[in-house]
């Protein structure tokens, strides 16, 4: 090929999760409901954190940002996946495919760092309670959030730099429900081994380093609490067990897909569902429903917007219309 860097593939064909019409209709209903619940749940958290003054603390500030990232993460590919369940030919343009790769690595990379920030917040609160207000200041929290977005941006731009100029001139079938980077790279019209190694190294450093920091922080917290009292140990373990569950479900598939030797498996697209769809709905459940203050704030919002107003509470113009 003389023009080796020119891609002649204008679109990719996505095989989706299943070719069975019955299963596709079931998936359409299931993921539609799941998507709406995920967006509304995380949006409710964002509104609660920003509107309720009792939640203006570092922990809830980080939680609100996590919910915002989850809304973005579940929205980059899920709506198209849902629409494709009703489509005979599931295609995506080359530009949209690159955009999906950009956003998935931006949001997942940012969320990894944000989860570490939340773990650091809990570490300071439990292990250094007297210095918590000073250490976790508003400036510190803002910097942590900015760092998470910066890391996500650097991560995704570096991944794209390895792949955006690859020539795609032949096969264009992606065995997934979105443009999964390992599967798209395999379609390049040249030996992509070196590119695959760079992608593995890039993802491996981010995934394993953040995962190690999270595990280390949890261990330090549990060891610190263990020396205080058995009751405190039981309470901390109960809380951290839920957090560890989310971490495993999020990092596990990412590490398997992007850090494992660069071989694609049929189970990869099933694992991708966990960190693109299931994790965003688990975060509000794990970090919110187990928190009394958040439940009170969310119930206030739901009551305020959903309960019918009394005539005396309505604007004067509306009240006059009843007479």
C-alpha positions as a Markdown table, in Angstrom:
| # | Residue | x | y | z |
|---|---|---|---|---|
| 1 | Unk | 0.0 | 0.0 | 0.0 |
| 2 | Unk | 1.5 | 3.3 | -1.1 |
| 3 | Unk | -1.0 | 5.4 | 0.9 |
| 4 | Unk | -0.6 | 3.3 | 4.0 |
| 5 | Unk | -2.1 | 5.8 | 6.5 |
| 6 | Unk | -5.3 | 6.3 | 4.5 |
| 7 | Unk | -8.4 | 4.6 | 5.9 |
| 8 | Unk | -10.9 | 3.5 | 3.2 |
| 9 | Unk | -13.3 | 2.0 | 5.7 |
| 10 | Unk | -16.1 | 4.6 | 6.2 |
| 11 | Unk | -18.1 | 2.6 | 8.7 |
| 12 | Unk | -18.0 | -0.3 | 11.1 |
| 13 | Unk | -20.6 | -3.0 | 11.6 |
| 14 | Unk | -21.3 | -3.8 | 15.2 |
| 15 | Unk | -22.5 | -7.4 | 15.9 |
| 16 | Unk | -24.0 | -6.4 | 19.3 |
| 17 | Unk | -24.7 | -8.7 | 22.2 |
| 18 | Unk | -26.9 | -11.3 | 20.4 |
| 19 | Unk | -28.3 | -12.1 | 16.9 |
| 20 | Unk | -31.5 | -13.7 | 18.3 |
| 21 | Unk | -34.5 | -11.5 | 17.7 |
| 22 | Unk | -36.2 | -12.6 | 20.9 |
| 23 | Unk | -33.1 | -11.8 | 23.0 |
| 24 | Unk | -32.7 | -8.5 | 21.2 |
| 25 | Unk | -36.2 | -7.4 | 22.2 |
| 26 | Unk | -35.6 | -8.5 | 25.8 |
| 27 | Unk | -32.3 | -6.6 | 25.8 |
| 28 | Unk | -34.1 | -3.6 | 24.4 |
| 29 | Unk | -36.6 | -3.5 | 27.2 |
| 30 | Unk | -34.0 | -4.4 | 29.9 |
| 31 | Unk | -31.3 | -1.9 | 29.0 |
| 32 | Unk | -33.8 | 0.8 | 28.3 |
| 33 | Unk | -35.2 | 0.6 | 31.8 |
| 34 | Unk | -31.7 | 0.2 | 33.2 |
| 35 | Unk | -30.4 | 3.3 | 31.3 |
| 36 | Unk | -33.3 | 5.5 | 32.5 |
| 37 | Unk | -32.9 | 4.3 | 36.1 |
| 38 | Unk | -29.2 | 4.9 | 36.0 |
| 39 | Unk | -29.4 | 8.4 | 34.6 |
| 40 | Unk | -32.2 | 9.5 | 36.9 |
| 41 | Unk | -30.5 | 7.9 | 40.0 |
| 42 | Unk | -27.2 | 9.6 | 39.3 |
| 43 | Unk | -28.9 | 12.9 | 38.3 |
| 44 | Unk | -30.9 | 12.8 | 41.6 |
| 45 | Unk | -27.6 | 12.5 | 43.5 |
| 46 | Unk | -26.1 | 15.5 | 41.6 |
| 47 | Unk | -29.1 | 17.6 | 42.4 |
| 48 | Unk | -29.1 | 16.5 | 46.0 |
| 49 | Unk | -25.4 | 17.3 | 46.5 |
| 50 | Unk | -25.7 | 20.7 | 44.9 |
| 51 | Unk | -29.0 | 21.8 | 46.4 |
| 52 | Unk | -28.8 | 20.5 | 50.0 |
| 53 | Unk | -26.5 | 22.5 | 52.2 |
| 54 | Unk | -26.1 | 19.6 | 54.6 |
| 55 | Unk | -24.3 | 17.7 | 51.9 |
| 56 | Unk | -21.7 | 20.4 | 51.2 |
| 57 | Unk | -18.8 | 18.3 | 52.4 |
| 58 | Unk | -15.8 | 16.8 | 50.6 |
| 59 | Unk | -17.2 | 13.2 | 50.6 |
| 60 | Unk | -20.5 | 14.3 | 48.9 |
| 61 | Unk | -18.7 | 16.7 | 46.6 |
| 62 | Unk | -16.6 | 13.8 | 45.2 |
| 63 | Unk | -19.8 | 11.6 | 45.1 |
| 64 | Unk | -21.6 | 14.2 | 43.1 |
| 65 | Unk | -18.7 | 14.3 | 40.6 |
| 66 | Unk | -18.7 | 10.5 | 40.4 |
| 67 | Unk | -22.4 | 10.5 | 39.6 |
| 68 | Unk | -21.8 | 13.1 | 36.8 |
| 69 | Unk | -19.1 | 10.9 | 35.4 |
| 70 | Unk | -21.4 | 7.9 | 35.6 |
| 71 | Unk | -24.1 | 9.7 | 33.6 |
| 72 | Unk | -21.5 | 10.5 | 30.9 |
| 73 | Unk | -20.1 | 6.9 | 31.0 |
| 74 | Unk | -23.5 | 5.2 | 30.6 |
| 75 | Unk | -24.5 | 7.6 | 27.8 |
| 76 | Unk | -21.5 | 7.4 | 25.5 |
| 77 | Unk | -22.6 | 4.1 | 23.9 |
| 78 | Unk | -25.8 | 2.7 | 25.7 |
| 79 | Unk | -28.4 | 4.8 | 23.7 |
| 80 | Unk | -27.0 | 3.5 | 20.4 |
| 81 | Unk | -26.8 | 0.0 | 21.7 |
| 82 | Unk | -30.5 | 0.2 | 22.7 |
| 83 | Unk | -31.4 | 1.6 | 19.3 |
| 84 | Unk | -29.4 | -1.1 | 17.6 |
| 85 | Unk | -31.5 | -3.8 | 19.2 |
| 86 | Unk | -34.3 | -2.7 | 16.9 |
| 87 | Unk | -32.1 | -2.4 | 13.8 |
| 88 | Unk | -31.3 | -5.1 | 11.3 |
| 89 | Unk | -28.0 | -3.5 | 10.3 |
| 90 | Unk | -26.0 | -2.1 | 13.2 |
| 91 | Unk | -23.4 | 0.3 | 11.7 |
| 92 | Unk | -21.4 | 3.2 | 13.1 |
| 93 | Unk | -19.4 | 5.7 | 11.1 |
| 94 | Unk | -15.6 | 5.8 | 11.4 |
| 95 | Unk | -15.7 | 9.2 | 13.1 |
| 96 | Unk | -18.4 | 8.1 | 15.6 |
| 97 | Unk | -16.3 | 5.0 | 16.3 |
| 98 | Unk | -13.3 | 7.1 | 17.1 |
| 99 | Unk | -15.5 | 9.3 | 19.3 |
| 100 | Unk | -16.7 | 6.3 | 21.3 |
| 101 | Unk | -13.1 | 5.2 | 21.9 |
| 102 | Unk | -12.2 | 8.7 | 23.0 |
| 103 | Unk | -15.1 | 9.0 | 25.5 |
| 104 | Unk | -14.9 | 5.5 | 27.0 |
| 105 | Unk | -11.2 | 6.1 | 27.9 |
| 106 | Unk | -11.8 | 9.6 | 29.1 |
| 107 | Unk | -14.6 | 8.6 | 31.5 |
| 108 | Unk | -13.2 | 5.3 | 32.7 |
| 109 | Unk | -9.8 | 6.8 | 33.2 |
| 110 | Unk | -11.3 | 9.7 | 35.1 |
| 111 | Unk | -13.5 | 7.5 | 37.2 |
| 112 | Unk | -10.5 | 5.4 | 38.3 |
| 113 | Unk | -8.7 | 8.4 | 39.7 |
| 114 | Unk | -12.0 | 9.7 | 41.2 |
| 115 | Unk | -12.5 | 6.4 | 43.0 |
| 116 | Unk | -8.9 | 6.8 | 44.4 |
| 117 | Unk | -9.8 | 10.3 | 45.6 |
| 118 | Unk | -12.9 | 9.0 | 47.4 |
| 119 | Unk | -10.8 | 6.3 | 49.0 |
| 120 | Unk | -8.3 | 9.0 | 50.1 |
| 121 | Unk | -11.1 | 11.0 | 51.6 |
| 122 | Unk | -12.2 | 8.1 | 53.7 |
| 123 | Unk | -8.6 | 7.4 | 54.7 |
| 124 | Unk | -8.2 | 10.9 | 56.0 |
| 125 | Unk | -11.6 | 10.9 | 57.7 |
| 126 | Unk | -10.8 | 7.7 | 59.6 |
| 127 | Unk | -7.1 | 7.8 | 60.1 |
| 128 | Unk | -6.5 | 11.5 | 60.5 |
| 129 | Unk | -9.9 | 12.9 | 61.8 |
| 130 | Unk | -8.4 | 15.9 | 63.6 |
| 131 | Unk | -6.8 | 17.1 | 60.3 |
| 132 | Unk | -9.7 | 16.2 | 58.0 |
| 133 | Unk | -11.1 | 19.8 | 57.5 |
| 134 | Unk | -7.6 | 21.2 | 56.8 |
| 135 | Unk | -6.5 | 18.4 | 54.4 |
| 136 | Unk | -9.8 | 17.9 | 52.6 |
| 137 | Unk | -10.4 | 21.6 | 51.9 |
| 138 | Unk | -12.6 | 22.8 | 49.0 |
| 139 | Unk | -9.4 | 23.6 | 47.1 |
| 140 | Unk | -8.1 | 20.1 | 47.6 |
| 141 | Unk | -11.3 | 18.5 | 46.4 |
| 142 | Unk | -11.4 | 20.7 | 43.3 |
| 143 | Unk | -7.8 | 19.8 | 42.5 |
| 144 | Unk | -8.6 | 16.1 | 42.9 |
| 145 | Unk | -11.5 | 16.4 | 40.5 |
| 146 | Unk | -9.5 | 18.4 | 38.0 |
| 147 | Unk | -6.7 | 15.8 | 38.2 |
| 148 | Unk | -9.2 | 13.0 | 37.5 |
| 149 | Unk | -10.3 | 14.7 | 34.3 |
| 150 | Unk | -6.8 | 15.6 | 33.3 |
| 151 | Unk | -5.6 | 11.9 | 33.8 |
| 152 | Unk | -8.6 | 10.7 | 31.8 |
| 153 | Unk | -7.9 | 13.2 | 29.0 |
| 154 | Unk | -4.2 | 12.3 | 28.8 |
| 155 | Unk | -5.0 | 8.6 | 28.9 |
| 156 | Unk | -7.6 | 8.7 | 26.1 |
| 157 | Unk | -5.4 | 11.0 | 23.9 |
| 158 | Unk | -2.5 | 8.7 | 24.2 |
| 159 | Unk | -4.7 | 5.7 | 23.3 |
| 160 | Unk | -6.0 | 7.5 | 20.2 |
| 161 | Unk | -2.5 | 8.5 | 19.2 |
| 162 | Unk | -1.7 | 4.8 | 18.9 |
| 163 | Unk | -4.7 | 4.0 | 16.8 |
| 164 | Unk | -6.2 | 7.0 | 14.9 |
| 165 | Unk | -3.7 | 6.8 | 12.1 |
| 166 | Unk | -4.0 | 3.0 | 11.6 |
| 167 | Unk | -5.1 | 2.0 | 8.1 |
| 168 | Unk | -8.5 | 0.3 | 7.9 |
| 169 | Unk | -8.9 | -1.0 | 4.4 |
| 170 | Unk | -10.6 | -4.4 | 4.7 |
| 171 | Unk | -12.7 | -6.1 | 7.5 |
| 172 | Unk | -15.0 | -3.7 | 9.3 |
| 173 | Unk | -17.0 | -6.1 | 11.6 |
| 174 | Unk | -16.6 | -5.4 | 15.3 |
| 175 | Unk | -17.9 | -8.2 | 17.5 |
| 176 | Unk | -19.2 | -5.9 | 20.3 |
| 177 | Unk | -21.9 | -3.4 | 21.0 |
| 178 | Unk | -19.6 | -0.4 | 20.8 |
| 179 | Unk | -16.2 | 0.4 | 19.3 |
| 180 | Unk | -14.0 | -1.5 | 21.7 |
| 181 | Unk | -10.4 | -0.5 | 21.2 |
| 182 | Unk | -8.8 | -4.0 | 21.2 |
| 183 | Unk | -11.3 | -5.3 | 18.6 |
| 184 | Unk | -11.1 | -2.2 | 16.4 |
| 185 | Unk | -7.2 | -2.4 | 16.5 |
| 186 | Unk | -7.4 | -6.0 | 15.3 |
| 187 | Unk | -9.1 | -4.8 | 12.0 |
| 188 | Unk | -6.1 | -2.6 | 10.9 |
| 189 | Unk | -4.5 | -3.6 | 7.6 |
| 190 | Unk | -1.0 | -4.1 | 9.1 |
| 191 | Unk | 0.7 | -5.9 | 11.9 |
| 192 | Unk | -0.6 | -4.1 | 14.9 |
| 193 | Unk | 1.5 | -6.0 | 17.5 |
| 194 | Unk | 3.5 | -2.9 | 18.6 |
| 195 | Unk | 0.4 | -0.8 | 18.8 |
| 196 | Unk | -1.3 | -3.5 | 20.9 |
| 197 | Unk | 1.7 | -3.5 | 23.3 |
| 198 | Unk | 1.6 | 0.3 | 23.7 |
| 199 | Unk | -2.2 | 0.1 | 24.4 |
| 200 | Unk | -1.6 | -2.7 | 27.0 |
| 201 | Unk | 1.2 | -0.7 | 28.7 |
| 202 | Unk | -0.9 | 2.5 | 28.8 |
| 203 | Unk | -4.0 | 0.9 | 30.2 |
| 204 | Unk | -2.0 | -1.4 | 32.5 |
| 205 | Unk | -0.2 | 1.4 | 34.2 |
| 206 | Unk | -3.4 | 3.3 | 34.9 |
| 207 | Unk | -5.6 | 0.4 | 35.8 |
| 208 | Unk | -3.1 | -1.5 | 38.0 |
| 209 | Unk | -1.7 | 1.6 | 39.7 |
| 210 | Unk | -5.2 | 3.0 | 40.7 |
| 211 | Unk | -6.4 | -0.5 | 41.7 |
| 212 | Unk | -3.3 | -0.9 | 43.9 |
| 213 | Unk | -3.8 | 2.4 | 45.5 |
| 214 | Unk | -7.5 | 1.6 | 46.3 |
| 215 | Unk | -6.7 | -1.8 | 47.8 |
| 216 | Unk | -3.8 | -0.3 | 49.8 |
| 217 | Unk | -6.1 | 2.5 | 51.2 |
| 218 | Unk | -8.8 | 0.0 | 52.2 |
| 219 | Unk | -6.2 | -2.2 | 53.9 |
| 220 | Unk | -4.8 | 0.8 | 55.9 |
| 221 | Unk | -8.3 | 1.8 | 56.9 |
| 222 | Unk | -9.2 | -1.7 | 58.1 |
| 223 | Unk | -5.9 | -2.1 | 60.0 |
| 224 | Unk | -6.4 | 1.4 | 61.6 |
| 225 | Unk | -10.0 | 0.6 | 62.7 |
| 226 | Unk | -9.0 | -2.9 | 63.9 |
| 227 | Unk | -6.8 | -1.4 | 66.6 |
| 228 | Unk | -9.7 | 0.8 | 67.8 |
| 229 | Unk | -12.6 | -1.5 | 68.5 |
| 230 | Unk | -14.3 | -4.6 | 67.1 |
| 231 | Unk | -17.6 | -2.7 | 66.7 |
| 232 | Unk | -15.8 | 0.0 | 64.6 |
| 233 | Unk | -14.0 | -2.7 | 62.7 |
| 234 | Unk | -17.4 | -4.4 | 61.8 |
| 235 | Unk | -18.9 | -1.1 | 60.7 |
| 236 | Unk | -15.9 | -0.2 | 58.6 |
| 237 | Unk | -15.8 | -3.6 | 57.0 |
| 238 | Unk | -19.5 | -3.5 | 56.2 |
| 239 | Unk | -19.1 | -0.1 | 54.5 |
| 240 | Unk | -15.9 | -1.0 | 52.7 |
| 241 | Unk | -17.2 | -4.4 | 51.5 |
| 242 | Unk | -19.7 | -2.6 | 49.4 |
| 243 | Unk | -17.1 | -0.2 | 48.0 |
| 244 | Unk | -14.7 | -3.1 | 47.2 |
| 245 | Unk | -17.6 | -4.8 | 45.3 |
| 246 | Unk | -17.9 | -1.8 | 43.0 |
| 247 | Unk | -14.1 | -1.6 | 42.6 |
| 248 | Unk | -13.9 | -5.3 | 41.6 |
| 249 | Unk | -16.8 | -5.1 | 39.2 |
| 250 | Unk | -15.3 | -2.0 | 37.6 |
| 251 | Unk | -11.6 | -2.8 | 37.6 |
| 252 | Unk | -11.9 | -6.5 | 37.0 |
| 253 | Unk | -13.3 | -6.4 | 33.4 |
| 254 | Unk | -11.1 | -3.4 | 32.6 |
| 255 | Unk | -7.9 | -5.3 | 33.7 |
| 256 | Unk | -9.0 | -8.5 | 31.9 |
| 257 | Unk | -9.8 | -6.8 | 28.6 |
| 258 | Unk | -7.0 | -4.2 | 28.5 |
| 259 | Unk | -4.2 | -5.6 | 30.6 |
| 260 | Unk | -4.5 | -9.3 | 29.6 |
| 261 | Unk | -2.3 | -10.4 | 26.7 |
| 262 | Unk | -3.8 | -8.8 | 23.7 |
| 263 | Unk | -6.2 | -11.5 | 22.7 |
| 264 | Unk | -10.0 | -11.0 | 22.3 |
| 265 | Unk | -12.4 | -13.4 | 23.8 |
| 266 | Unk | -16.2 | -13.8 | 23.3 |
| 267 | Unk | -16.7 | -13.0 | 27.0 |
| 268 | Unk | -15.0 | -9.6 | 26.5 |
| 269 | Unk | -18.2 | -7.8 | 25.3 |
| 270 | Unk | -20.1 | -9.3 | 28.3 |
| 271 | Unk | -17.5 | -8.0 | 30.7 |
| 272 | Unk | -17.6 | -4.6 | 28.9 |
| 273 | Unk | -21.3 | -4.4 | 30.0 |
| 274 | Unk | -20.1 | -4.3 | 33.7 |
| 275 | Unk | -18.0 | -1.1 | 33.5 |
| 276 | Unk | -20.1 | 0.7 | 30.9 |
| 277 | Unk | -23.7 | -0.1 | 32.1 |
| 278 | Unk | -23.8 | -1.9 | 35.5 |
| 279 | Unk | -21.1 | 0.0 | 37.4 |
| 280 | Unk | -22.8 | 3.4 | 36.9 |
| 281 | Unk | -26.0 | 2.1 | 38.5 |
| 282 | Unk | -24.1 | 0.3 | 41.3 |
| 283 | Unk | -22.4 | 3.5 | 42.4 |
| 284 | Unk | -25.6 | 5.3 | 43.5 |
| 285 | Unk | -26.8 | 2.1 | 45.2 |
| 286 | Unk | -23.6 | 1.4 | 47.1 |
| 287 | Unk | -22.6 | 5.0 | 48.0 |
| 288 | Unk | -26.1 | 6.4 | 48.5 |
| 289 | Unk | -28.7 | 4.0 | 49.7 |
| 290 | Unk | -26.5 | 3.0 | 52.6 |
| 291 | Unk | -26.0 | 6.7 | 53.6 |
| 292 | Unk | -28.7 | 8.2 | 55.9 |
| 293 | Unk | -28.0 | 11.8 | 55.1 |
| 294 | Unk | -28.1 | 11.2 | 51.3 |
| 295 | Unk | -31.4 | 9.2 | 51.6 |
| 296 | Unk | -33.0 | 12.1 | 53.6 |
| 297 | Unk | -31.8 | 14.7 | 51.0 |
| 298 | Unk | -33.0 | 12.6 | 48.1 |
| 299 | Unk | -36.4 | 12.0 | 49.7 |
| 300 | Unk | -36.8 | 15.8 | 50.2 |
| 301 | Unk | -36.2 | 16.3 | 46.5 |
| 302 | Unk | -38.6 | 13.6 | 45.4 |
| 303 | Unk | -41.2 | 14.9 | 47.8 |
| 304 | Unk | -40.8 | 18.5 | 46.6 |
| 305 | Unk | -41.1 | 17.7 | 42.9 |
| 306 | Unk | -43.6 | 14.8 | 43.0 |
| 307 | Unk | -46.1 | 15.5 | 45.7 |
| 308 | Unk | -49.2 | 17.5 | 44.6 |
| 309 | Unk | -49.1 | 21.0 | 45.8 |
| 310 | Unk | -51.9 | 22.5 | 48.0 |
| 311 | Unk | -53.8 | 25.4 | 46.5 |
| 312 | Unk | -52.4 | 27.8 | 49.1 |
| 313 | Unk | -48.8 | 26.9 | 47.8 |
| 314 | Unk | -49.6 | 27.6 | 44.2 |
| 315 | Unk | -48.8 | 31.0 | 42.5 |
| 316 | Unk | -51.6 | 33.6 | 42.7 |
| 317 | Unk | -52.4 | 33.4 | 38.9 |
| 318 | Unk | -52.8 | 29.6 | 39.1 |
| 319 | Unk | -55.0 | 29.9 | 42.2 |
| 320 | Unk | -57.3 | 32.4 | 40.5 |
| 321 | Unk | -57.9 | 30.0 | 37.7 |
| 322 | Unk | -59.7 | 27.6 | 40.0 |
| 323 | Unk | -62.4 | 30.2 | 40.7 |
